[in-house]
Tab-separated table of C-alpha atoms in Angstrom:
chain	number	residue	atom	x	y	z
A	30	UNK	CA	0.000	0.000	0.000
A	31	UNK	CA	1.384	3.411	-0.952
A	32	UNK	CA	0.887	6.833	0.601
A	33	UNK	CA	2.069	10.421	0.052
A	34	UNK	CA	5.367	11.459	1.602
A	35	UNK	CA	7.855	14.327	1.347
A	36	UNK	CA	11.103	12.543	0.549
A	37	UNK	CA	14.464	14.292	0.904
A	38	UNK	CA	17.289	13.263	-1.416
A	39	UNK	CA	20.869	14.433	-1.851
A	40	UNK	CA	22.996	14.919	-4.963
A	41	UNK	CA	26.501	16.092	-4.129
A	42	UNK	CA	26.024	18.782	-1.501
A	43	UNK	CA	22.542	19.741	-2.688
A	44	UNK	CA	19.454	18.565	-0.802
A	45	UNK	CA	16.086	18.498	-2.514
A	46	UNK	CA	12.693	17.229	-1.431
A	47	UNK	CA	9.578	16.268	-3.361
A	48	UNK	CA	6.276	14.534	-2.755
A	49	UNK	CA	6.338	10.887	-3.785
A	50	UNK	CA	4.185	7.777	-3.542
A	51	UNK	CA	5.912	5.763	-0.844
A	52	UNK	CA	5.371	2.058	-0.254
A	53	UNK	CA	4.416	1.141	3.296
A	54	UNK	CA	6.680	-1.902	3.076
A	55	UNK	CA	9.652	0.464	2.741
A	56	UNK	CA	9.079	2.118	6.102
A	57	UNK	CA	11.827	1.519	8.629
A	58	UNK	CA	11.630	-0.892	11.536
A	59	UNK	CA	9.295	-0.148	14.426
A	60	UNK	CA	6.645	-1.814	16.527
A	61	UNK	CA	3.945	0.834	16.006
A	62	UNK	CA	2.427	2.026	12.713
A	63	UNK	CA	0.590	5.347	12.798
A	64	UNK	CA	-1.846	6.925	10.370
A	65	UNK	CA	-0.503	10.469	10.499
A	66	UNK	CA	-2.985	13.348	10.724
A	67	UNK	CA	-0.650	16.321	11.108
A	68	UNK	CA	2.977	17.352	11.260
A	69	UNK	CA	4.446	20.835	11.654
A	70	UNK	CA	7.284	23.082	10.489
A	71	UNK	CA	9.901	23.659	13.177
A	72	UNK	CA	13.179	25.568	12.947
A	73	UNK	CA	14.945	22.202	12.847
A	74	UNK	CA	12.803	21.207	9.840
A	75	UNK	CA	14.034	24.313	8.055
A	76	UNK	CA	17.624	23.273	8.728
A	77	UNK	CA	16.940	19.687	7.622
A	78	UNK	CA	15.383	20.634	4.290
A	79	UNK	CA	17.987	23.280	3.426
A	80	UNK	CA	20.970	21.322	4.744
A	81	UNK	CA	22.170	24.330	6.713
A	82	UNK	CA	23.466	22.960	9.001
A	83	UNK	CA	23.175	19.299	7.991
A	84	UNK	CA	20.483	17.494	9.982
A	85	UNK	CA	19.532	14.523	7.809
A	86	UNK	CA	22.133	11.783	8.118
A	87	UNK	CA	20.602	9.118	5.865
A	88	UNK	CA	19.302	9.619	2.323
A	89	UNK	CA	16.736	9.252	0.932
A	90	UNK	CA	14.636	10.036	4.006
A	91	UNK	CA	11.114	11.229	4.757
A	92	UNK	CA	11.564	14.583	6.487
A	93	UNK	CA	9.636	16.006	9.442
A	94	UNK	CA	10.830	15.911	13.065
A	95	UNK	CA	7.407	15.273	14.585
A	96	UNK	CA	3.902	13.983	13.898
A	97	UNK	CA	0.575	13.187	15.526
A	98	UNK	CA	-1.967	10.619	14.465
A	99	UNK	CA	-3.866	7.443	15.262
A	100	UNK	CA	-2.306	4.027	15.816
A	101	UNK	CA	-3.068	1.526	13.037
A	102	UNK	CA	-0.995	-1.420	14.286
A	103	UNK	CA	1.033	-2.062	17.419
A	104	UNK	CA	2.932	-4.808	19.197
A	105	UNK	CA	4.258	-2.354	21.808
A	106	UNK	CA	2.932	-2.878	25.351
A	107	UNK	CA	0.505	-0.152	26.404
A	108	UNK	CA	-0.100	1.268	22.931
A	109	UNK	CA	-3.094	-0.132	21.077
A	110	UNK	CA	-4.931	0.387	17.808
A	111	UNK	CA	-6.971	3.580	17.940
A	112	UNK	CA	-4.729	5.411	20.417
A	113	UNK	CA	-3.970	9.036	19.558
A	114	UNK	CA	-0.217	9.568	19.797
A	115	UNK	CA	2.480	12.172	19.257
A	116	UNK	CA	6.167	11.784	18.395
A	117	UNK	CA	8.779	14.511	18.813
A	118	UNK	CA	12.391	14.365	17.627
A	119	UNK	CA	14.325	11.220	18.583
A	120	UNK	CA	15.779	10.113	15.212
A	121	UNK	CA	12.950	11.498	13.087
A	122	UNK	CA	14.236	13.321	9.992
A	123	UNK	CA	17.811	12.447	10.968
A	124	UNK	CA	18.244	8.684	10.700
A	125	UNK	CA	14.591	7.547	10.651
A	126	UNK	CA	11.677	8.411	8.361
A	127	UNK	CA	9.821	11.402	9.785
A	128	UNK	CA	6.404	12.980	9.946
A	129	UNK	CA	5.923	14.539	6.501
A	130	UNK	CA	3.946	11.529	5.343
A	131	UNK	CA	0.545	9.935	5.684
A	132	UNK	CA	2.011	6.990	7.593
A	133	UNK	CA	4.853	6.465	10.042
A	134	UNK	CA	6.380	3.432	11.715
A	135	UNK	CA	8.465	3.943	14.845
A	136	UNK	CA	9.409	2.355	18.140
A	137	UNK	CA	6.696	2.678	20.760
A	138	UNK	CA	9.357	4.182	23.036
A	139	UNK	CA	9.192	7.289	20.858
A	140	UNK	CA	5.455	7.823	21.299
A	141	UNK	CA	3.397	9.634	23.906
A	142	UNK	CA	-0.321	8.994	24.172
A	143	UNK	CA	-2.089	12.333	23.964
A	144	UNK	CA	-4.067	13.692	26.908
A	145	UNK	CA	-7.821	13.665	26.293
A	146	UNK	CA	-8.092	17.436	25.784
A	147	UNK	CA	-5.318	17.657	23.150
A	148	UNK	CA	-6.376	16.792	19.594
A	149	UNK	CA	-3.883	15.567	17.012
A	150	UNK	CA	-4.058	19.020	15.399
A	151	UNK	CA	-3.451	20.723	18.746
A	152	UNK	CA	-0.501	18.377	19.283
A	153	UNK	CA	1.140	19.683	16.119
A	154	UNK	CA	0.122	23.257	16.807
A	155	UNK	CA	2.339	22.633	19.823
A	156	UNK	CA	4.811	20.294	18.108
A	157	UNK	CA	8.437	20.096	19.147
A	158	UNK	CA	8.403	23.869	19.692
A	159	UNK	CA	5.565	23.749	22.221
A	160	UNK	CA	6.940	20.704	23.980
A	161	UNK	CA	10.323	22.457	24.170
A	162	UNK	CA	8.682	25.604	25.561
A	163	UNK	CA	7.107	23.495	28.309
A	164	UNK	CA	10.462	21.906	29.129
A	165	UNK	CA	11.850	25.442	29.499
A	166	UNK	CA	9.051	26.501	31.850
A	167	UNK	CA	9.606	23.397	33.975
A	168	UNK	CA	13.329	24.227	34.133
A	169	UNK	CA	12.543	27.731	35.410
A	170	UNK	CA	10.308	26.228	38.080
A	171	UNK	CA	12.968	23.688	39.080
A	172	UNK	CA	15.326	26.637	39.523
A	173	UNK	CA	12.932	28.128	42.065
A	174	UNK	CA	11.273	30.843	39.995
A	175	UNK	CA	7.747	31.975	40.811
A	176	UNK	CA	5.743	34.917	39.418
A	177	UNK	CA	6.613	36.915	42.518
A	178	UNK	CA	10.307	36.817	41.662
A	179	UNK	CA	9.906	39.187	38.728
A	180	UNK	CA	9.656	39.434	34.941
A	181	UNK	CA	10.517	36.608	32.560
A	182	UNK	CA	12.116	37.453	29.204
A	183	UNK	CA	11.299	35.405	26.112
A	184	UNK	CA	13.627	35.855	23.125
A	185	UNK	CA	12.678	34.889	19.588
A	186	UNK	CA	9.185	35.749	20.739
A	187	UNK	CA	7.438	35.514	17.360
A	188	UNK	CA	8.708	32.001	16.701
A	189	UNK	CA	7.184	28.698	17.733
A	190	UNK	CA	8.969	28.242	21.062
A	191	UNK	CA	8.627	31.919	21.910
A	192	UNK	CA	4.925	32.180	21.091
A	193	UNK	CA	3.951	29.180	23.183
A	194	UNK	CA	6.318	30.117	26.009
A	195	UNK	CA	4.576	33.498	26.284
A	196	UNK	CA	1.147	31.854	26.379
A	197	UNK	CA	2.259	29.333	29.019
A	198	UNK	CA	4.042	31.823	31.255
A	199	UNK	CA	1.241	34.377	31.169
A	200	UNK	CA	-1.360	31.773	32.138
A	201	UNK	CA	0.866	30.685	35.029
A	202	UNK	CA	0.869	34.263	36.304
A	203	UNK	CA	4.262	35.530	35.153
A	204	UNK	CA	4.786	38.991	33.714
A	205	UNK	CA	6.408	38.360	30.332
A	206	UNK	CA	8.766	40.576	28.339
A	207	UNK	CA	8.942	39.593	24.659
A	208	UNK	CA	12.073	40.263	22.595
A	209	UNK	CA	11.372	40.439	18.861
A	210	UNK	CA	12.820	41.693	15.615
A	211	UNK	CA	9.307	42.351	14.351
A	212	UNK	CA	7.876	45.090	16.581
A	213	UNK	CA	5.065	45.556	14.053
A	214	UNK	CA	3.642	42.289	15.399
A	215	UNK	CA	3.433	43.568	18.975
A	216	UNK	CA	-0.347	43.140	19.025
A	217	UNK	CA	0.083	39.428	18.299
A	218	UNK	CA	2.519	39.063	21.195
A	219	UNK	CA	0.305	41.018	23.568
A	220	UNK	CA	-2.655	38.813	22.618
A	221	UNK	CA	-0.580	35.814	23.701
A	222	UNK	CA	0.108	37.434	27.054
A	223	UNK	CA	3.238	39.596	26.693
A	224	UNK	CA	3.155	42.613	28.998
A	225	UNK	CA	6.088	44.429	27.405
A	226	UNK	CA	7.916	44.310	24.048
A	227	UNK	CA	11.587	45.077	23.432
A	228	UNK	CA	13.547	45.199	20.181
A	229	UNK	CA	15.927	42.263	19.775
A	230	UNK	CA	18.612	44.723	18.624
A	231	UNK	CA	19.038	45.745	22.261
A	232	UNK	CA	20.307	42.221	22.971
A	233	UNK	CA	21.870	40.995	19.743
A	234	UNK	CA	25.045	43.103	19.704
A	235	UNK	CA	28.178	42.458	21.813
A	236	UNK	CA	27.713	43.723	25.369
A	237	UNK	CA	29.422	43.853	28.731
A	238	UNK	CA	29.922	40.724	30.853
A	239	UNK	CA	27.589	42.063	33.561
A	240	UNK	CA	24.876	44.735	33.408
A	241	UNK	CA	21.948	46.136	35.369
A	242	UNK	CA	19.485	43.510	36.582
A	243	UNK	CA	16.275	43.415	34.520
A	244	UNK	CA	14.552	40.011	34.691
A	245	UNK	CA	14.263	37.104	37.096
A	246	UNK	CA	14.579	34.570	34.314
A	247	UNK	CA	14.419	33.973	30.609
A	248	UNK	CA	13.658	31.462	27.881
A	249	UNK	CA	16.151	31.868	25.057
A	250	UNK	CA	15.964	30.237	21.629
A	251	UNK	CA	18.560	32.540	20.025
A	252	UNK	CA	21.974	31.883	21.595
A	253	UNK	CA	25.185	33.818	20.810
A	254	UNK	CA	25.360	37.497	21.868
A	255	UNK	CA	21.664	37.500	22.713
A	256	UNK	CA	22.065	34.779	25.325
A	257	UNK	CA	25.214	36.423	26.679
A	258	UNK	CA	23.341	39.721	27.172
A	259	UNK	CA	20.348	37.927	28.685
A	260	UNK	CA	22.637	36.333	31.277
A	261	UNK	CA	24.364	39.655	31.986
A	262	UNK	CA	21.015	41.273	32.830
A	263	UNK	CA	19.489	38.445	34.850
A	264	UNK	CA	18.722	39.163	38.505
A	265	UNK	CA	20.374	37.529	41.491
A	266	UNK	CA	19.556	33.782	41.691
A	267	UNK	CA	17.764	34.007	38.360
A	268	UNK	CA	17.328	31.152	35.895
A	269	UNK	CA	17.794	31.145	32.116
A	270	UNK	CA	16.615	28.187	29.996
A	271	UNK	CA	18.523	27.921	26.706
A	272	UNK	CA	17.013	25.851	23.898
A	273	UNK	CA	18.118	27.278	20.552
A	274	UNK	CA	20.758	28.815	18.318
A	275	UNK	CA	18.919	31.056	15.859
A	276	UNK	CA	21.644	33.732	16.125
A	277	UNK	CA	24.540	31.317	16.545
A	278	UNK	CA	25.941	28.436	18.558
A	279	UNK	CA	28.619	30.509	20.273
A	280	UNK	CA	28.275	31.967	23.770
A	281	UNK	CA	30.548	35.021	24.117
A	282	UNK	CA	30.049	35.428	27.856
A	283	UNK	CA	32.065	35.204	31.090
A	284	UNK	CA	31.586	33.487	34.429
A	285	UNK	CA	30.538	36.772	36.087
A	286	UNK	CA	26.733	36.242	35.960
A	287	UNK	CA	27.248	32.834	37.559
A	288	UNK	CA	29.688	33.734	40.326
A	289	UNK	CA	28.460	37.263	41.133
A	290	UNK	CA	24.702	36.723	40.813
A	291	UNK	CA	24.363	32.966	41.218
A	292	UNK	CA	22.552	32.785	37.882
A	293	UNK	CA	21.597	29.312	36.638
A	294	UNK	CA	21.886	28.474	32.935
A	295	UNK	CA	19.686	25.441	32.229
A	296	UNK	CA	20.230	23.628	28.951
A	297	UNK	CA	17.126	22.188	27.306
A	298	UNK	CA	17.387	19.076	25.137
A	299	UNK	CA	14.124	18.074	23.500
A	300	UNK	CA	15.581	15.431	21.176
A	301	UNK	CA	16.695	12.735	23.609
A	302	UNK	CA	14.662	13.644	26.683
A	303	UNK	CA	13.609	10.461	28.525
A	304	UNK	CA	10.043	9.230	28.360
A	305	UNK	CA	9.096	10.354	31.874
A	306	UNK	CA	10.163	13.912	31.045
A	307	UNK	CA	8.090	13.883	27.844
A	308	UNK	CA	5.041	12.531	29.643
A	309	UNK	CA	5.281	15.277	32.246
A	310	UNK	CA	5.716	17.972	29.585
A	311	UNK	CA	2.606	16.849	27.686
A	312	UNK	CA	0.646	16.500	30.923
A	313	UNK	CA	1.558	20.050	31.862
A	314	UNK	CA	0.701	21.340	28.388
A	315	UNK	CA	-2.771	19.836	28.779
A	316	UNK	CA	-3.227	21.764	32.039
A	317	UNK	CA	-1.272	24.996	31.673
A	318	UNK	CA	-1.995	26.183	28.137
A	319	UNK	CA	-4.872	28.390	27.023
A	320	UNK	CA	-5.905	26.576	23.845
A	321	UNK	CA	-7.717	29.654	22.544
A	322	UNK	CA	-4.364	31.450	22.609
A	323	UNK	CA	-2.749	28.474	20.894
A	324	UNK	CA	-5.241	28.746	18.047
A	325	UNK	CA	-4.118	32.349	17.469
A	326	UNK	CA	-0.597	31.148	16.679
A	327	UNK	CA	-1.576	28.596	14.002
A	328	UNK	CA	-1.376	28.652	10.213
A	329	UNK	CA	-2.318	25.400	8.436
A	330	UNK	CA	-0.657	24.329	5.184
A	331	UNK	CA	-0.496	21.220	3.018
A	332	UNK	CA	2.398	18.862	2.415
A	333	UNK	CA	3.168	20.599	-0.888
A	334	UNK	CA	3.807	23.916	0.920
A	335	UNK	CA	6.530	22.681	3.255
A	336	UNK	CA	9.616	23.003	1.040
A	337	UNK	CA	8.985	26.687	0.337
A	338	UNK	CA	8.647	27.383	4.072
A	339	UNK	CA	12.014	25.856	5.004
A	340	UNK	CA	14.224	28.873	4.171
A	341	UNK	CA	11.544	31.269	5.407
A	342	UNK	CA	11.559	29.888	8.942
A	343	UNK	CA	15.364	30.102	9.076
A	344	UNK	CA	15.148	33.775	8.088
A	345	UNK	CA	12.708	34.498	10.912
A	346	UNK	CA	9.828	34.998	8.513
A	347	UNK	CA	7.354	32.580	10.104
A	348	UNK	CA	5.046	33.791	12.874
A	349	UNK	CA	3.851	31.337	15.478
A	350	UNK	CA	3.145	27.756	14.531
A	351	UNK	CA	2.706	26.181	11.099
A	352	UNK	CA	0.668	22.962	11.116
A	353	UNK	CA	1.009	20.601	8.144
A	354	UNK	CA	-2.104	18.658	7.175
A	355	UNK	CA	-0.441	15.681	5.494
A	356	UNK	CA	-3.760	14.514	4.051
A	357	UNK	CA	-4.751	17.811	2.431
């Protein structure tokens, strides 16, 4: 039986992707087969499809780092036919066929059964970005932050992680400052719950190793000089969760924020997070997110639209979350 899939191939150094009819028998090994409803376009998907930097390790490969759908067949304990499930990261779109297809076969270890109040479309409106945002919020809480401690900064605010982080934090009672390069979209950020907007230019240039205290914590998806400046302006015993590298993978900082202000820098890995961490993140998303706000972040596209979006998301041209209806 064949189905539609977005297959990435490589010729020399050039990566291309096109929609093909893919035979179910050619799916990789796994003990659960899923009829995919939706995938999404994450920053990592943009990197995978453009090859900058290289993400896909095996060619040809179905792209897409996450998916949500309904189980068609399973020999994995605890997952049965008809279960609604979500998969984020692991080896998807790196060494294993991913979510830009109407079917997927993976190990049951990679799947999380969705909470009752999260639809498969909601799951991909969240996607790896939303799940990562929740991991960041949990890290801030583990560091001892509460709304009473002060403002929380969110960088890359218009992106997927940033948008959902704002919605989560505001519902939990935090006052959120949003850093963005698109101040014309301030109304969108305020609708998600941002109380204040700052221009990312104030953080993206080289700065001093320590500066006046401004926020109790931050969620940063940008890295480089932005993260260094965020750390330099974090209050005493503050917590910064770092989950991205949109500006760069360097960190031109010093130890001063850590040894003078006892700042905690928490690294967030969404790819290989253990199952219990994933289950807790999705449980918290089901409780702590305003799904009306989530709907405001979503644009829905078809499988044929994905390739054109890849460079756009890397250039910061995508607002919020892009859900891919693989059956459209």
